[in-house]
Amino acid sequence: MEGEVISKNFIEQIIDKDLEEGTYNKVVTRFPPEPNGYLHIGHAKSILLNSGLAKEYGGKFNLRFDDTNPTKEKTEYVESILEDVKWLGADFGVDYYYASDYFDAMYESAVKLIKKGKAYVCDLTADEIREYRGTLKEPGKESPYRNRSIEENLDLFERMKNGEFEDGSKVLRAKIDMASPNINMRDPVIYRIARMTHHNTGDKWCIYPMYDFAHPIEDAVEGVTHSICTLEFEDHRPLYDWVVRELEFEYPPKQIEFAKLYLQNVITGKRYIKKLVEDGVVDGWDDPRLVTISALRRKGVTPESIRMFMELSGVSKANSTSDMAMLEYCIREDLKMKARRMMAVIDPIKLVIDNYPEDQTELLEIENNQENEELGSRKVSFSRELYIEREDFMEVPPKKYFRLFPGNEVRLKNAYFVTCTDFVKDENGNVTEVHCTYDPATKSGSGFEGRKVKGTIHWVDAGTAVDATVRLYENLISEGDEVLKEDYSNLNPNSLVEMKNCKLEAAFSDVEPGERFQFLRHGYFCIDSKDSTKEHPVFNRIVSLKSSYRPKKD
């Protein structure tokens, strides 16, 4: 719109300036996950931010696996990350990269630093290096091996590569400043000896680069212009800049930090999620109670709603915490026009209409979504015996209870008015059947002008009902707790409630995996991709209909 003011975040402002001043003539961003676990909702922010910036500036977005630590990395994680990034709609083209593809370049870079007198082989143990490093208040001490000659360092480093030394016996360190106020600059380790089989390079290498050394090289080799990462890397930026400067890259990448996405009462740490999986507390990395991207996908969350959530969360330099209620709001907003609104009875009791013909079934025309005519309508069968929710009948109701009770009249959604006349209990005193009469003149849309009922309830025809299992989810940890206790004592016992023998309308017999629906009054649901079968469908609740979040007005 002409004259519209577009507000840009601080990263866009930096990019605009860089392009204007000719620092770069194109924009290349990247998402560099370590393949040591499944991605979660926090990673989605980085994926969408980096891919979104590349798209906005007509640039390129790289997906690169930061696989410099073979002890924790698996091909399973690589495959899951690829699926997640594609599902979110982040376009990385046809190719993706591995940090390990650049191991030769990293080795040559380390040799270059040695030749410049900027790196040396050190024989101190890990504990001694830690001790020599000093503290935030005291400078470090120089290693006794710091002044080895360039020739000796080149010889030792090559012999490290050739496997002549034991694991941990030697490291290669950058020679920077042991008195630097930034501890990361106090001669950091940039290579270590570790005899490990790598998922991509096999046993070719027995030395591996450290992340802080490898990462700027990967960015520079790929032509990344803006290396956008989270705030915990802010103190590492001087080292990043030192590496690209000393290695004399023609177009050095620029590191920019932004605030992570923090969610209240949600477990996002890979270590904690891995423990939950390994201890069998959840049924895998994609358990819908988790916020891994694969779990959100299995639960039925849409990529569009995650993108909306990220836009509402914004991009800033200041850490803040978002509420799951905001994500749930985005899910409802995305699904309210897309999902068919259908009838499902989760805790059923039988409703018998005594004066309805026993051998009669009629088909009622019902809109699929009253707010979206394009979704059309469907035929729903109606007969003498129906199922209703157990909570929709009370023998002795409290005040302002407008559903079924003896003598009360309600509307059956899209059908008729019925009046409760009787009910049946089992030997334990539980109501098993409710009896009523109907008024044929009150068929939905006709015959009841001036006649009001305060209650409307949904129903399912008993003769055509589909049996299903419905899973209702809550937060995995008890409300008010921020972290999961090691002994699991604060696990929410209602994090998963499985309702069996639910009754769904007949249209559910012909639905596809991944389809999402609104169950009237219950919320939005999705067919479970793991456990559901044609014979025994399983539905996951994505989100309830009630929202505690209210978006801010402009």
Coordinates of C-alpha atoms in Angstrom, one line a residue:
M1 CA 0.0 0.0 0.0
E2 CA 1.4 3.4 -1.0
G3 CA 2.8 5.3 1.9
E4 CA 2.7 2.3 4.2
V5 CA 5.4 2.3 6.9
I6 CA 7.1 -1.0 7.1
S7 CA 8.8 -1.6 10.5
K8 CA 12.0 -3.6 10.2
N9 CA 13.7 -5.6 12.9
F10 CA 17.3 -4.9 13.9
I11 CA 18.7 -7.7 11.7
E12 CA 16.9 -6.4 8.6
Q13 CA 18.3 -2.9 9.4
I14 CA 21.9 -4.4 9.6
I15 CA 21.4 -6.2 6.3
D16 CA 19.9 -3.1 4.6
K17 CA 23.0 -1.1 5.7
D18 CA 25.4 -3.8 4.5
L19 CA 23.8 -3.9 1.0
E20 CA 23.7 -0.2 0.8
E21 CA 27.4 0.2 1.7
G22 CA 28.4 -2.6 -0.7
T23 CA 29.8 -4.9 2.1
Y24 CA 27.9 -7.7 0.4
N25 CA 26.0 -7.7 -3.0
K26 CA 23.7 -10.6 -2.0
V27 CA 22.3 -12.2 1.2
V28 CA 23.2 -15.8 2.2
T29 CA 21.9 -17.2 5.5
R30 CA 22.1 -20.6 7.0
F31 CA 20.6 -22.9 9.7
P32 CA 23.4 -25.1 11.2
P33 CA 21.8 -27.8 13.5
E34 CA 24.0 -30.4 15.2
P35 CA 22.5 -33.8 14.3
N36 CA 22.5 -35.0 18.0
G37 CA 18.8 -34.9 18.6
Y38 CA 15.4 -33.8 17.2
L39 CA 14.6 -30.2 16.6
H40 CA 12.1 -28.4 18.8
I41 CA 9.9 -25.3 18.6
G42 CA 12.9 -23.0 19.5
H43 CA 14.8 -24.2 16.4
A44 CA 11.8 -23.3 14.3
K45 CA 12.4 -19.7 15.1
S46 CA 15.9 -19.8 13.8
I47 CA 14.9 -21.8 10.7
L48 CA 12.0 -19.5 9.8
L49 CA 14.1 -16.4 10.6
N50 CA 17.1 -17.4 8.4
S51 CA 15.0 -18.8 5.5
G52 CA 12.6 -15.8 5.7
L53 CA 15.5 -13.3 5.4
A54 CA 17.0 -15.1 2.4
K55 CA 13.6 -15.1 0.7
E56 CA 12.9 -11.4 1.6
Y57 CA 16.2 -10.3 0.0
G58 CA 16.2 -12.7 -2.9
G59 CA 19.2 -14.5 -1.5
K60 CA 20.1 -18.1 -0.6
F61 CA 19.3 -20.2 2.5
N62 CA 21.7 -23.0 3.4
L63 CA 20.9 -26.0 5.5
R64 CA 24.1 -27.3 7.0
F65 CA 24.6 -30.1 9.5
D66 CA 27.2 -29.1 12.1
D67 CA 28.7 -32.6 12.5
T68 CA 32.0 -31.9 14.1
N69 CA 31.4 -34.0 17.2
P70 CA 30.8 -37.7 16.1
T71 CA 30.2 -38.9 19.7
K72 CA 26.6 -37.7 19.7
E73 CA 25.6 -37.6 16.1
K74 CA 23.4 -40.1 14.2
T75 CA 21.9 -40.4 10.7
E76 CA 18.5 -40.8 12.3
Y77 CA 18.8 -37.2 13.5
V78 CA 19.9 -36.0 10.1
E79 CA 16.8 -37.5 8.5
S80 CA 14.5 -36.1 11.1
I81 CA 16.0 -32.6 10.7
L82 CA 15.6 -32.7 6.9
E83 CA 11.9 -33.7 7.3
D84 CA 11.3 -30.9 9.9
V85 CA 12.9 -28.1 7.8
K86 CA 11.0 -29.2 4.7
W87 CA 7.7 -29.4 6.6
L88 CA 8.2 -25.9 8.0
G89 CA 8.4 -24.6 4.4
A90 CA 12.0 -23.4 4.6
D91 CA 13.4 -23.6 1.1
F92 CA 17.1 -24.7 1.1
G93 CA 17.0 -25.7 -2.5
V94 CA 18.1 -29.2 -3.6
D95 CA 21.4 -29.4 -1.8
Y96 CA 22.3 -29.4 1.9
Y97 CA 25.7 -29.4 3.5
Y98 CA 27.8 -31.1 6.1
A99 CA 30.4 -29.3 8.2
S100 CA 32.5 -32.5 7.7
D101 CA 32.6 -31.8 4.0
Y102 CA 35.0 -29.0 4.9
F103 CA 37.4 -31.0 7.2
D104 CA 40.2 -30.7 4.6
A105 CA 39.7 -26.9 4.4
M106 CA 39.7 -26.7 8.2
Y107 CA 42.9 -28.6 8.4
E108 CA 44.5 -26.4 5.8
S109 CA 43.2 -23.3 7.8
A110 CA 44.8 -24.6 11.0
V111 CA 48.1 -25.1 9.1
K112 CA 47.9 -21.5 7.8
L113 CA 47.4 -20.2 11.4
I114 CA 50.5 -22.2 12.5
K115 CA 52.5 -20.8 9.7
K116 CA 51.4 -17.3 10.7
G117 CA 52.5 -18.0 14.3
K118 CA 48.9 -17.8 15.4
A119 CA 48.4 -21.4 16.6
Y120 CA 50.5 -24.0 18.6
V121 CA 50.4 -27.6 19.8
C122 CA 49.9 -27.8 23.5
D123 CA 50.6 -30.8 25.7
L124 CA 48.6 -29.6 28.8
T125 CA 45.8 -31.8 30.0
A126 CA 42.2 -30.6 29.8
D127 CA 42.3 -29.9 33.6
E128 CA 45.5 -28.0 33.3
I129 CA 44.2 -25.9 30.4
R130 CA 41.2 -25.0 32.5
E131 CA 43.4 -24.1 35.4
Y132 CA 45.8 -22.0 33.3
R133 CA 42.8 -20.1 31.7
G134 CA 42.2 -18.0 34.8
T135 CA 38.9 -16.6 35.9
L136 CA 36.6 -13.6 35.1
K137 CA 38.7 -11.6 37.6
E138 CA 42.1 -13.0 37.0
P139 CA 44.1 -13.3 33.7
G140 CA 45.2 -16.6 32.5
K141 CA 48.8 -18.0 32.4
E142 CA 50.6 -18.8 29.2
S143 CA 51.2 -22.5 28.4
P144 CA 54.8 -23.7 28.7
Y145 CA 54.3 -25.0 25.1
R146 CA 53.1 -21.6 23.7
N147 CA 56.4 -20.6 22.2
R148 CA 57.2 -23.7 20.3
S149 CA 58.7 -22.9 16.9
I150 CA 56.5 -22.9 13.8
E151 CA 58.4 -25.9 12.4
E152 CA 57.9 -27.9 15.6
N153 CA 54.1 -27.0 15.6
L154 CA 53.7 -28.0 11.9
D155 CA 55.5 -31.3 12.6
L156 CA 53.5 -32.1 15.7
F157 CA 50.1 -31.2 14.1
E158 CA 50.8 -33.4 11.1
R159 CA 51.7 -36.2 13.4
M160 CA 48.5 -35.6 15.4
K161 CA 46.6 -36.0 12.1
N162 CA 48.5 -39.2 11.3
G163 CA 47.4 -40.8 14.6
E164 CA 50.8 -40.9 16.3
F165 CA 49.5 -39.6 19.7
E166 CA 47.0 -40.8 22.2
D167 CA 43.5 -39.2 22.4
G168 CA 43.6 -36.2 24.7
S169 CA 47.5 -36.1 24.8
K170 CA 47.8 -33.0 22.6
V171 CA 45.6 -30.2 21.3
L172 CA 46.0 -27.4 18.8
R173 CA 45.3 -23.9 20.3
A174 CA 44.9 -20.5 18.8
K175 CA 47.5 -18.1 20.0
I176 CA 45.6 -14.9 20.9
D177 CA 45.7 -13.3 24.4
M178 CA 45.8 -15.1 27.8
A179 CA 45.0 -11.8 29.5
S180 CA 41.9 -11.0 27.4
P181 CA 38.9 -10.0 29.5
N182 CA 36.9 -12.4 27.2
I183 CA 37.8 -15.9 28.4
N184 CA 36.9 -17.3 24.9
M185 CA 40.0 -15.4 23.6
R186 CA 42.5 -17.0 26.0
D187 CA 44.2 -19.3 23.5
P188 CA 41.1 -21.5 22.8
V189 CA 41.5 -25.1 21.7
I190 CA 40.7 -25.4 18.0
Y191 CA 41.6 -29.1 17.3
R192 CA 41.5 -32.2 19.5
I193 CA 42.6 -35.8 19.0
A194 CA 39.6 -38.2 19.1
R195 CA 39.5 -41.6 17.5
M196 CA 35.9 -41.9 16.5
T197 CA 34.1 -43.2 13.5
H198 CA 32.2 -40.3 11.9
H199 CA 28.8 -40.8 10.3
N200 CA 29.9 -39.0 7.1
T201 CA 33.7 -39.3 6.9
G202 CA 34.1 -42.7 8.5
D203 CA 37.7 -43.2 10.0
K204 CA 39.5 -40.8 7.7
W205 CA 40.2 -38.4 10.6
C206 CA 41.4 -38.9 14.1
I207 CA 41.5 -35.2 14.8
Y208 CA 38.4 -33.0 14.9
P209 CA 38.0 -29.2 14.9
M210 CA 36.2 -27.4 17.8
Y211 CA 32.9 -25.7 17.0
D212 CA 34.1 -22.2 17.5
F213 CA 36.9 -22.7 15.0
A214 CA 34.9 -24.8 12.5
H215 CA 31.8 -22.6 12.3
P216 CA 33.2 -19.4 10.9
I217 CA 35.2 -21.4 8.3
E218 CA 32.0 -23.3 7.2
D219 CA 30.2 -19.9 6.9
A220 CA 33.0 -18.4 4.9
V221 CA 33.5 -21.4 2.6
E222 CA 29.7 -21.4 1.8
G223 CA 29.7 -17.6 1.1
V224 CA 27.3 -16.9 4.1
T225 CA 27.0 -13.2 4.6
H226 CA 25.0 -13.0 7.8
S227 CA 25.6 -15.8 10.4
I228 CA 22.5 -15.3 12.6
C229 CA 22.6 -17.2 15.9
T230 CA 21.3 -16.9 19.4
L231 CA 22.5 -14.7 22.2
E232 CA 24.6 -17.2 24.0
F233 CA 27.1 -16.9 21.1
E234 CA 27.6 -13.2 21.7
D235 CA 30.7 -13.7 23.8
H236 CA 32.0 -16.0 21.1
R237 CA 31.7 -13.3 18.4
P238 CA 35.3 -11.9 18.9
L239 CA 36.7 -15.4 18.3
Y240 CA 34.5 -15.8 15.2
D241 CA 35.8 -12.5 13.9
W242 CA 39.4 -13.4 14.7
V243 CA 39.2 -16.6 12.8
V244 CA 37.8 -15.1 9.6
R245 CA 40.2 -12.2 9.8
E246 CA 43.3 -14.3 10.4
L247 CA 42.4 -16.7 7.6
E248 CA 42.0 -13.6 5.3
F249 CA 38.7 -14.5 3.7
E250 CA 37.8 -12.0 1.0
Y251 CA 34.2 -11.6 2.1
P252 CA 34.1 -12.5 5.8
P253 CA 30.7 -13.4 7.2
K254 CA 29.2 -11.3 9.9
Q255 CA 27.8 -12.9 13.1
I256 CA 24.5 -11.4 14.5
E257 CA 22.9 -12.6 17.6
F258 CA 19.1 -12.5 18.5
A259 CA 17.1 -13.7 21.5
K260 CA 16.1 -17.3 21.7
L261 CA 12.5 -18.4 21.9
Y262 CA 11.7 -19.4 25.5
L263 CA 8.3 -21.0 26.3
Q264 CA 6.9 -21.2 29.9
N265 CA 6.4 -24.6 31.5
V266 CA 7.8 -26.4 28.4
I267 CA 10.7 -28.8 28.1
T268 CA 13.0 -27.8 25.2
G269 CA 16.4 -29.0 26.3
K270 CA 17.6 -31.9 24.1
R271 CA 19.2 -33.6 27.2
Y272 CA 15.9 -33.6 29.0
I273 CA 13.9 -34.7 26.0
K274 CA 16.4 -37.5 25.3
K275 CA 16.1 -38.7 28.9
L276 CA 12.3 -38.7 28.7
V277 CA 12.5 -40.8 25.5
E278 CA 15.2 -43.2 26.9
D279 CA 13.3 -43.7 30.2
G280 CA 10.1 -44.5 28.4
V281 CA 8.2 -41.6 30.0
V282 CA 7.1 -40.6 26.5
D283 CA 6.7 -42.9 23.4
G284 CA 9.5 -41.3 21.3
W285 CA 10.8 -37.9 20.2
D286 CA 7.5 -37.4 18.4
D287 CA 5.3 -37.9 21.5
P288 CA 2.6 -35.1 21.1
R289 CA 3.2 -34.0 24.7
L290 CA 6.7 -32.7 23.6
V291 CA 7.4 -29.6 21.6
T292 CA 9.8 -31.2 19.1
I293 CA 8.8 -30.2 15.6
S294 CA 8.1 -33.9 14.8
A295 CA 5.8 -34.1 18.0
L296 CA 4.0 -30.9 17.0
R297 CA 3.5 -32.3 13.5
R298 CA 2.2 -35.6 14.8
K299 CA -0.1 -33.8 17.2
G300 CA -1.6 -31.9 14.2
V301 CA -0.1 -28.5 14.6
T302 CA 0.2 -26.7 11.2
P303 CA 3.4 -25.1 9.9
E304 CA 1.3 -22.0 9.1
S305 CA 0.4 -21.6 12.8
I306 CA 4.0 -22.0 13.8
R307 CA 5.0 -19.2 11.3
M308 CA 2.2 -17.0 12.7
F309 CA 3.5 -17.7 16.2
M310 CA 7.0 -16.7 15.3
E311 CA 5.8 -13.5 13.7
L312 CA 3.9 -12.6 16.9
S313 CA 6.9 -13.4 19.0
G314 CA 9.1 -11.0 17.0
V315 CA 12.8 -10.7 16.7
S316 CA 14.8 -8.9 19.4
K317 CA 18.0 -8.6 21.3
A318 CA 16.3 -9.0 24.7
N319 CA 15.5 -12.4 26.2
S320 CA 11.8 -12.8 26.9
T321 CA 9.4 -15.7 27.5
S322 CA 6.4 -16.6 25.4
D323 CA 3.3 -18.5 26.5
M324 CA 2.0 -21.7 25.0
A325 CA -1.4 -19.9 25.0
M326 CA 0.0 -17.7 22.2
L327 CA 0.9 -20.7 20.0
E328 CA -2.5 -22.3 20.8
Y329 CA -4.2 -19.0 19.7
C330 CA -2.3 -19.2 16.4
I331 CA -3.4 -22.8 15.8
R332 CA -7.0 -21.9 16.4
E333 CA -6.7 -18.9 14.0
D334 CA -5.2 -21.0 11.3
L335 CA -7.7 -23.9 11.6
K336 CA -11.0 -22.1 12.2
M337 CA -11.6 -21.5 8.5
K338 CA -9.8 -24.7 7.2
A339 CA -11.2 -27.5 9.4
R340 CA -14.5 -29.2 9.0
R341 CA -16.7 -29.0 12.1
M342 CA -18.0 -32.4 12.9
M343 CA -19.7 -34.2 15.7
A344 CA -17.9 -36.6 18.1
V345 CA -19.0 -37.9 21.4
I346 CA -16.0 -38.6 23.6
D347 CA -17.7 -40.0 26.8
P348 CA -20.9 -41.5 25.4
I349 CA -24.3 -42.4 26.9
K350 CA -27.2 -43.6 24.8
L351 CA -30.1 -41.3 24.1
V352 CA -33.3 -43.0 23.0
I353 CA -36.1 -41.0 21.3
D354 CA -39.1 -43.0 22.3
N355 CA -41.6 -41.5 19.9
Y356 CA -39.3 -41.6 16.8
P357 CA -40.1 -44.5 14.4
E358 CA -37.9 -47.5 15.1
D359 CA -37.2 -48.4 11.5
Q360 CA -36.6 -44.9 10.3
T361 CA -33.3 -43.2 9.4
E362 CA -33.2 -39.7 7.9
L363 CA -30.3 -37.8 6.4
L364 CA -29.8 -34.3 7.5
E365 CA -27.8 -31.7 5.5
I366 CA -25.2 -30.1 7.7
E367 CA -22.7 -27.4 6.8
N368 CA -19.1 -28.4 7.2
N369 CA -18.0 -25.0 8.5
Q370 CA -20.5 -22.2 9.1
E371 CA -17.8 -19.6 8.5
N372 CA -16.5 -21.0 5.3
E373 CA -19.1 -21.9 2.7
E374 CA -16.4 -23.3 0.4
L375 CA -16.0 -26.4 2.6
G376 CA -19.5 -27.4 1.5
S377 CA -21.9 -29.7 3.5
R378 CA -22.4 -33.3 4.3
K379 CA -25.3 -35.7 5.0
V380 CA -25.5 -37.0 8.6
S381 CA -27.8 -39.9 9.5
F382 CA -30.3 -39.4 12.3
S383 CA -32.4 -42.2 14.0
R384 CA -34.2 -43.3 17.1
E385 CA -31.0 -44.1 19.1
L386 CA -28.2 -41.6 19.4
Y387 CA -25.1 -41.0 21.6
I388 CA -24.7 -37.9 23.6
E389 CA -22.0 -36.7 26.0
R390 CA -22.3 -38.0 29.5
E391 CA -21.9 -34.4 30.8
D392 CA -24.9 -33.3 28.8
F393 CA -27.3 -35.1 31.2
M394 CA -27.8 -34.6 34.9
E395 CA -30.3 -36.2 37.2
V396 CA -30.3 -33.2 39.6
P397 CA -28.8 -30.2 37.8
P398 CA -27.4 -27.1 39.4
K399 CA -28.8 -23.7 38.6
K400 CA -28.0 -22.4 35.0
Y401 CA -27.6 -26.0 33.7
F402 CA -29.4 -25.8 30.4
R403 CA -28.7 -29.3 29.0
L404 CA -30.7 -32.4 29.5
F405 CA -32.4 -33.2 32.8
P406 CA -35.9 -34.7 33.6
G407 CA -38.5 -32.4 32.1
N408 CA -36.1 -30.1 30.2
E409 CA -36.1 -29.5 26.5
V410 CA -33.0 -29.0 24.4
R411 CA -32.1 -28.7 20.8
L412 CA -30.2 -31.5 19.1
K413 CA -27.7 -29.7 16.9
N414 CA -29.0 -29.4 13.3
A415 CA -31.9 -31.8 14.2
Y416 CA -34.9 -31.5 16.5
F417 CA -36.0 -30.3 19.9
V418 CA -36.2 -33.2 22.5
T419 CA -37.6 -33.3 26.0
C420 CA -36.1 -35.7 28.7
T421 CA -38.7 -38.1 30.0
D422 CA -36.7 -40.8 31.8
F423 CA -33.3 -42.4 32.4
V424 CA -31.8 -45.8 33.2
K425 CA -29.0 -46.6 35.7
D426 CA -26.8 -49.6 36.1
E427 CA -26.2 -51.5 39.3
N428 CA -23.5 -49.0 40.3
G429 CA -25.8 -46.1 39.9
N430 CA -24.2 -44.8 36.7
V431 CA -26.6 -43.4 34.1
T432 CA -26.4 -45.6 30.9
E433 CA -29.4 -44.4 29.0
V434 CA -31.5 -41.3 28.7
H435 CA -35.0 -41.4 27.3
C436 CA -36.8 -38.5 25.6
T437 CA -39.5 -37.5 23.1
Y438 CA -39.0 -35.3 20.0
D439 CA -41.2 -32.7 18.3
P440 CA -41.3 -33.4 14.6
A441 CA -42.3 -29.7 13.9
T442 CA -38.9 -28.5 15.2
K443 CA -36.7 -29.9 12.5
S444 CA -33.7 -27.6 12.2
G445 CA -34.6 -24.4 10.4
S446 CA -38.3 -24.7 10.6
G447 CA -41.4 -24.8 12.8
F448 CA -40.2 -23.2 16.0
E449 CA -40.7 -19.5 15.6
G450 CA -41.1 -17.8 19.0
R451 CA -40.2 -21.0 20.8
K452 CA -36.9 -20.9 22.6
V453 CA -34.6 -23.5 24.2
K454 CA -31.5 -22.5 26.1
G455 CA -29.4 -25.6 25.5
T456 CA -28.0 -27.1 22.3
I457 CA -26.1 -30.4 22.4
H458 CA -24.4 -32.5 19.8
W459 CA -25.0 -36.1 19.1
V460 CA -24.0 -39.1 16.9
D461 CA -26.3 -41.7 15.3
A462 CA -25.8 -45.0 17.2
G463 CA -26.5 -47.0 14.1
T464 CA -23.7 -45.5 12.0
A465 CA -21.2 -44.4 14.7
V466 CA -17.5 -44.9 14.2
D467 CA -15.7 -46.2 17.3
A468 CA -12.4 -44.4 18.0
T469 CA -9.8 -43.6 20.6
V470 CA -9.4 -40.0 21.4
R471 CA -6.2 -38.6 23.2
L472 CA -6.5 -35.5 25.3
Y473 CA -3.2 -33.7 26.1
E474 CA -2.1 -31.3 28.8
N475 CA 1.3 -29.9 29.6
L476 CA 3.9 -32.6 30.5
I477 CA 5.0 -31.0 33.8
S478 CA 2.7 -29.7 36.5
E479 CA 1.5 -26.1 36.2
G480 CA 3.7 -23.5 37.8
D481 CA 6.9 -25.7 37.5
E482 CA 9.6 -24.4 35.1
V483 CA 11.7 -27.5 34.9
L484 CA 11.3 -31.3 35.0
K485 CA 12.5 -32.9 38.2
E486 CA 15.1 -35.7 37.8
D487 CA 12.8 -38.2 39.6
Y488 CA 9.8 -37.1 37.5
S489 CA 7.8 -36.2 40.6
N490 CA 6.3 -33.2 39.0
L491 CA 5.0 -35.0 35.9
N492 CA 1.4 -34.0 35.2
P493 CA -0.7 -37.2 35.6
N494 CA -3.2 -35.8 33.2
S495 CA -0.6 -35.0 30.4
L496 CA -2.2 -37.8 28.4
V497 CA -5.8 -39.0 28.9
E498 CA -6.9 -41.7 26.5
M499 CA -10.6 -42.0 25.9
K500 CA -11.6 -45.3 24.4
N501 CA -14.9 -46.3 22.7
C502 CA -15.7 -42.7 21.6
K503 CA -18.5 -42.4 19.1
L504 CA -17.9 -40.3 16.0
E505 CA -20.2 -39.5 13.1
A506 CA -20.1 -41.8 10.1
A507 CA -18.1 -39.3 7.9
F508 CA -15.1 -40.2 10.0
S509 CA -15.0 -43.6 8.4
D510 CA -13.5 -42.0 5.3
V511 CA -10.8 -39.6 6.4
E512 CA -7.1 -39.5 5.6
P513 CA -4.1 -39.4 7.9
G514 CA -3.0 -35.9 8.7
E515 CA -6.6 -34.5 8.2
R516 CA -7.6 -32.0 10.9
F517 CA -11.1 -31.4 12.2
Q518 CA -13.0 -29.5 14.8
F519 CA -14.9 -31.8 17.1
L520 CA -17.9 -29.6 18.1
R521 CA -17.3 -28.2 21.7
H522 CA -14.2 -30.3 22.2
G523 CA -11.5 -28.6 20.1
Y524 CA -9.4 -29.3 17.0
F525 CA -8.2 -32.9 16.4
C526 CA -5.9 -34.8 14.0
I527 CA -5.6 -38.5 13.1
D528 CA -2.5 -39.9 14.8
S529 CA 0.1 -40.8 12.2
K530 CA 1.7 -43.5 14.3
D531 CA -1.0 -45.6 16.0
S532 CA -4.2 -45.0 14.0
T533 CA -5.5 -47.6 11.6
K534 CA -8.5 -47.8 9.4
E535 CA -10.1 -50.3 11.7
H536 CA -9.1 -48.5 15.0
P537 CA -8.8 -44.8 14.4
V538 CA -6.9 -42.7 17.0
F539 CA -7.3 -38.9 17.2
N540 CA -5.1 -36.4 18.9
R541 CA -6.4 -33.2 20.3
I542 CA -4.3 -30.4 18.8
V543 CA -5.9 -27.7 20.9
S544 CA -9.1 -27.0 22.9
L545 CA -11.5 -24.3 21.7
K546 CA -11.0 -22.0 24.7
S547 CA -8.2 -19.5 24.7
S548 CA -6.6 -17.6 27.5
Y549 CA -4.5 -15.5 25.1
R550 CA -5.6 -12.2 23.6
P551 CA -3.5 -10.7 20.9
K552 CA -2.4 -7.1 21.4
K553 CA -4.3 -4.5 19.4
D554 CA -2.3 -2.3 17.1

